[in-house]
Amino acid sequence: MLQHLITHGEDSRMVPTDHDQLTTAVEKIREELQALPEGADIARARVLARWTGVGLLSLGHHDDARVFLRQALDLAEASGDSRAVIATELNLADAYRYAGEADNADVLYRRALDGARGQHPELVDFALQHLGKHLMEQGSLTPARAHLREALRLRTAKGDAGLQGRRRADRIHPGRSRPRRTADQPRKRRYGRVRGWRGRSGTVEQAMDLMAPIPHHGPDVGSAGGRVSSSPGRRTRSHRARAGAAPPPA
């Protein structure tokens, strides 16, 4: 629904590809949500609320994003859609993480991972990836690397297209190569959000190397449990790579 307007920045967090276009698209989705009549399809309301929240999160409106993602989570729980619950918990955890509320984020990430392990094993890799990034930002490199390794192993076992050969071309963004640094250019310090550059498990860069081949977009759950796409039936190679092996946010 908004995948084509969202990418990931240097810190591996969601950002708009075009701020104005994403703002307009989010407003349209929010208007559609608000216009739904009483008793409307709960699944449709959930999808609209979730994508409104994801869009607002990408635009940096963390508080507003949490409002809509909480609404989406409540709707998922009310409908008994456990798969949508897990996917939305990951998004809501991201909203707390982006806002610096690590404790709340941790609770939701672990709840989503437990739910995925118990009910939806096809979502375990996504939950591990999100929790791994969270732990990495908190400086807990040993468990972060363990989670990211397991996520990569599971994603590779799925036969996810585009995983091979990405490490050297791209440390952060799947499918996007980074220009080489010339001799006269200063070396930039990356991953500034992470506390602690080295730990017993190795460097932050090593942890990021594990995550690099993993598509960043998490599971999307549509009104009938399928993917939400801005162009149904027309998924490009790059779109499929971003979505990942399991039904796709992020």
Short mmCIF file of C-alpha atoms in Angstrom, two decimals:
data_model
loop_
_atom_site.label_atom_id
_atom_site.label_comp_id
_atom_site.label_asym_id
_atom_site.label_seq_id
_atom_site.Cartn_x
_atom_site.Cartn_y
_atom_site.Cartn_z
CA MET A 1 0.00 0.00 0.00
CA LEU A 2 2.84 2.37 0.89
CA GLN A 3 5.84 0.15 0.18
CA HIS A 4 6.91 2.17 -2.84
CA LEU A 5 7.12 5.34 -0.73
CA ILE A 6 9.16 3.91 2.16
CA THR A 7 12.81 2.89 2.28
CA HIS A 8 15.45 2.64 5.01
CA GLY A 9 18.00 5.26 5.98
CA GLU A 10 21.60 5.04 7.15
CA ASP A 11 20.46 3.86 10.59
CA SER A 12 18.25 1.14 9.06
CA ARG A 13 15.05 2.92 10.10
CA MET A 14 12.11 3.59 7.82
CA VAL A 15 12.16 6.91 5.98
CA PRO A 16 10.12 8.26 3.04
CA THR A 17 11.41 8.06 -0.49
CA ASP A 18 9.44 11.24 -1.14
CA HIS A 19 8.23 13.12 1.94
CA ASP A 20 5.43 15.03 0.24
CA GLN A 21 4.08 12.03 -1.65
CA LEU A 22 4.08 9.87 1.48
CA THR A 23 2.37 12.61 3.48
CA THR A 24 -0.36 12.85 0.85
CA ALA A 25 -0.77 9.06 0.65
CA VAL A 26 -0.99 8.70 4.42
CA GLU A 27 -3.63 11.43 4.60
CA LYS A 28 -5.74 9.65 1.97
CA ILE A 29 -5.56 6.37 3.89
CA ARG A 30 -6.45 8.15 7.13
CA GLU A 31 -9.42 9.82 5.46
CA GLU A 32 -10.63 6.46 4.15
CA LEU A 33 -10.31 5.01 7.65
CA GLN A 34 -12.26 7.85 9.21
CA ALA A 35 -14.96 7.56 6.52
CA LEU A 36 -15.66 3.90 7.22
CA PRO A 37 -19.25 3.45 8.42
CA GLU A 38 -20.01 1.89 11.77
CA GLY A 39 -19.93 -1.87 11.48
CA ALA A 40 -17.59 -1.81 8.49
CA ASP A 41 -15.27 -4.69 7.73
CA ILE A 42 -12.94 -4.93 10.73
CA ALA A 43 -10.13 -6.35 8.58
CA ARG A 44 -10.24 -3.35 6.26
CA ALA A 45 -10.21 -0.96 9.19
CA ARG A 46 -7.22 -2.78 10.65
CA VAL A 47 -5.23 -2.60 7.41
CA LEU A 48 -5.95 1.12 7.02
CA ALA A 49 -5.05 1.86 10.64
CA ARG A 50 -1.85 -0.13 10.39
CA TRP A 51 -0.65 1.53 7.20
CA THR A 52 -1.54 4.95 8.55
CA GLY A 53 0.64 4.17 11.54
CA VAL A 54 3.51 2.83 9.45
CA GLY A 55 3.38 5.88 7.18
CA LEU A 56 3.34 8.31 10.10
CA LEU A 57 6.23 6.43 11.69
CA SER A 58 8.25 6.77 8.51
CA LEU A 59 7.51 10.49 8.48
CA GLY A 60 8.81 10.82 12.03
CA HIS A 61 5.46 11.34 13.76
CA HIS A 62 6.05 8.73 16.45
CA ASP A 63 3.24 9.65 18.85
CA ASP A 64 0.56 9.73 16.15
CA ALA A 65 1.93 6.52 14.69
CA ARG A 66 1.52 4.73 18.01
CA VAL A 67 -2.13 5.81 18.20
CA PHE A 68 -3.00 4.20 14.87
CA LEU A 69 -0.83 1.13 15.39
CA ARG A 70 -2.44 0.55 18.78
CA GLN A 71 -5.83 0.82 17.07
CA ALA A 72 -4.71 -1.70 14.45
CA LEU A 73 -3.45 -4.06 17.16
CA ASP A 74 -6.74 -3.82 19.06
CA LEU A 75 -8.65 -4.63 15.87
CA ALA A 76 -6.38 -7.58 15.12
CA GLU A 77 -6.87 -8.97 18.61
CA ALA A 78 -10.63 -8.42 18.45
CA SER A 79 -10.87 -10.31 15.18
CA GLY A 80 -8.74 -13.19 16.45
CA ASP A 81 -6.24 -12.75 13.62
CA SER A 82 -3.07 -13.96 15.35
CA ARG A 83 -0.93 -13.39 12.28
CA ALA A 84 -1.99 -9.76 12.06
CA VAL A 85 -1.39 -9.39 15.81
CA ILE A 86 2.25 -10.45 15.41
CA ALA A 87 2.84 -8.20 12.40
CA THR A 88 1.31 -5.18 14.12
CA GLU A 89 3.18 -5.81 17.37
CA LEU A 90 6.40 -5.53 15.39
CA ASN A 91 5.29 -2.21 13.89
CA LEU A 92 4.19 -0.84 17.27
CA ALA A 93 7.47 -1.97 18.82
CA ASP A 94 9.30 -0.08 16.06
CA ALA A 95 7.29 3.03 16.94
CA TYR A 96 8.40 2.79 20.56
CA ARG A 97 12.00 2.08 19.51
CA TYR A 98 12.11 5.07 17.16
CA ALA A 99 10.83 7.28 19.99
CA GLY A 100 13.53 6.03 22.35
CA GLU A 101 11.22 3.97 24.57
CA ALA A 102 13.35 0.85 24.55
CA ASP A 103 11.60 -0.97 27.41
CA ASN A 104 8.18 -0.83 25.77
CA ALA A 105 9.70 -1.84 22.45
CA ASP A 106 11.46 -4.82 24.03
CA VAL A 107 8.24 -6.17 25.51
CA LEU A 108 6.44 -6.02 22.16
CA TYR A 109 9.32 -7.50 20.15
CA ARG A 110 9.59 -10.47 22.49
CA ARG A 111 5.83 -10.95 22.55
CA ALA A 112 5.78 -10.99 18.75
CA LEU A 113 8.64 -13.48 18.63
CA ASP A 114 6.92 -15.77 21.12
CA GLY A 115 3.71 -15.58 19.10
CA ALA A 116 5.53 -16.33 15.87
CA ARG A 117 7.36 -19.32 17.34
CA GLY A 118 4.14 -20.70 18.78
CA GLN A 119 1.64 -20.00 15.99
CA HIS A 120 3.25 -18.69 12.80
CA PRO A 121 6.75 -20.04 12.19
CA GLU A 122 6.83 -18.30 8.79
CA LEU A 123 7.10 -15.00 10.68
CA VAL A 124 9.88 -16.03 13.07
CA ASP A 125 12.63 -14.61 10.83
CA PHE A 126 10.96 -11.21 10.72
CA ALA A 127 10.49 -11.13 14.50
CA LEU A 128 14.11 -12.16 15.04
CA GLN A 129 15.29 -9.45 12.66
CA HIS A 130 13.34 -6.71 14.44
CA LEU A 131 14.43 -7.87 17.90
CA GLY A 132 18.02 -8.18 16.70
CA LYS A 133 18.08 -4.60 15.44
CA HIS A 134 16.60 -3.42 18.73
CA LEU A 135 19.21 -5.28 20.78
CA MET A 136 21.97 -3.97 18.54
CA GLU A 137 20.87 -0.38 19.15
CA GLN A 138 20.93 -1.07 22.89
CA GLY A 139 24.50 -2.30 22.63
CA SER A 140 23.62 -5.93 23.39
CA LEU A 141 25.72 -7.26 20.56
CA THR A 142 25.99 -10.91 21.59
CA PRO A 143 22.23 -11.62 21.61
CA ALA A 144 21.75 -9.29 18.65
CA ARG A 145 24.17 -11.28 16.52
CA ALA A 146 22.56 -14.54 17.63
CA HIS A 147 19.09 -13.33 16.61
CA LEU A 148 20.31 -11.95 13.30
CA ARG A 149 22.19 -15.14 12.50
CA GLU A 150 19.08 -17.20 13.12
CA ALA A 151 16.97 -14.79 11.05
CA LEU A 152 19.42 -15.05 8.16
CA ARG A 153 19.51 -18.85 8.43
CA LEU A 154 15.72 -19.07 8.32
CA ARG A 155 15.45 -16.57 5.47
CA THR A 156 18.08 -18.44 3.49
CA ALA A 157 16.29 -21.74 4.12
CA LYS A 158 13.18 -20.21 2.57
CA GLY A 159 15.15 -19.73 -0.63
CA ASP A 160 14.51 -15.99 -0.57
CA ALA A 161 15.55 -14.50 -3.89
CA GLY A 162 18.26 -11.91 -3.77
CA LEU A 163 19.95 -13.01 -0.57
CA GLN A 164 23.12 -14.25 -2.25
CA GLY A 165 25.97 -11.86 -2.86
CA ARG A 166 24.53 -8.87 -1.01
CA ARG A 167 26.99 -8.58 1.84
CA ARG A 168 29.77 -6.92 -0.09
CA ALA A 169 27.49 -4.74 -2.18
CA ASP A 170 25.32 -3.54 0.66
CA ARG A 171 25.85 -3.45 4.40
CA ILE A 172 22.53 -1.85 5.26
CA HIS A 173 20.07 -1.62 2.39
CA PRO A 174 19.25 -4.75 0.35
CA GLY A 175 19.90 -4.18 -3.32
CA ARG A 176 21.56 -0.79 -2.87
CA SER A 177 25.30 -0.54 -3.35
CA ARG A 178 27.44 1.97 -1.50
CA PRO A 179 30.06 4.01 -3.45
CA ARG A 180 33.66 3.29 -2.60
CA ARG A 181 35.50 5.76 -0.38
CA THR A 182 38.40 7.43 -2.13
CA ALA A 183 41.77 7.97 -0.46
CA ASP A 184 41.16 11.68 0.13
CA GLN A 185 37.75 11.18 1.76
CA PRO A 186 37.54 10.89 5.55
CA ARG A 187 36.12 7.69 6.95
CA LYS A 188 32.63 8.26 8.30
CA ARG A 189 31.53 6.82 11.61
CA ARG A 190 28.38 4.80 11.08
CA TYR A 191 25.69 3.31 13.26
CA GLY A 192 25.91 6.18 15.71
CA ARG A 193 22.76 5.10 17.50
CA VAL A 194 24.42 1.99 18.83
CA ARG A 195 25.95 2.23 22.28
CA GLY A 196 29.33 0.51 22.45
CA TRP A 197 31.46 -0.07 19.40
CA ARG A 198 32.94 -3.33 20.46
CA GLY A 199 31.78 -6.19 22.61
CA ARG A 200 32.69 -9.77 23.29
CA SER A 201 30.85 -10.80 20.16
CA GLY A 202 32.74 -8.45 17.85
CA THR A 203 32.05 -5.11 16.19
CA VAL A 204 28.77 -3.48 15.30
CA GLU A 205 29.79 -3.73 11.66
CA GLN A 206 29.93 -7.51 12.02
CA ALA A 207 26.41 -7.55 13.40
CA MET A 208 25.24 -5.35 10.54
CA ASP A 209 26.91 -7.69 8.07
CA LEU A 210 24.64 -10.42 9.35
CA MET A 211 21.58 -8.28 8.85
CA ALA A 212 22.52 -6.83 5.47
CA PRO A 213 21.19 -9.68 3.33
CA ILE A 214 17.86 -9.70 5.17
CA PRO A 215 15.09 -7.68 3.51
CA HIS A 216 13.93 -5.01 5.93
CA HIS A 217 10.24 -5.00 5.23
CA GLY A 218 8.32 -7.13 7.68
CA PRO A 219 5.12 -9.11 7.21
CA ASP A 220 2.15 -7.33 5.69
CA VAL A 221 -1.24 -8.79 6.41
CA GLY A 222 -4.06 -7.82 4.08
CA SER A 223 -7.79 -7.98 4.65
CA ALA A 224 -7.87 -11.65 3.78
CA GLY A 225 -4.52 -12.54 5.30
CA GLY A 226 -2.57 -11.86 2.09
CA ARG A 227 -0.19 -9.15 1.02
CA VAL A 228 -1.18 -5.57 0.58
CA SER A 229 0.22 -4.16 -2.63
CA SER A 230 -0.15 -0.82 -4.34
CA SER A 231 -0.15 -2.70 -7.65
CA PRO A 232 -1.95 -6.05 -7.19
CA GLY A 233 -0.58 -8.75 -9.44
CA ARG A 234 2.35 -6.61 -10.63
CA ARG A 235 5.23 -7.16 -8.25
CA THR A 236 8.61 -6.20 -9.63
CA ARG A 237 11.85 -8.02 -8.82
CA SER A 238 12.97 -5.24 -6.48
CA HIS A 239 9.56 -5.20 -4.81
CA ARG A 240 9.69 -8.92 -4.19
CA ALA A 241 13.18 -8.61 -2.75
CA ARG A 242 12.07 -5.88 -0.36
CA ALA A 243 9.01 -7.81 0.74
CA GLY A 244 10.98 -10.90 1.70
CA ALA A 245 10.01 -14.54 1.56
CA ALA A 246 7.14 -14.38 4.00
CA PRO A 247 4.00 -12.41 3.13
CA PRO A 248 5.11 -8.83 3.82
CA PRO A 249 6.26 -3.94 7.28
CA ALA A 250 8.61 -3.13 8.66
#
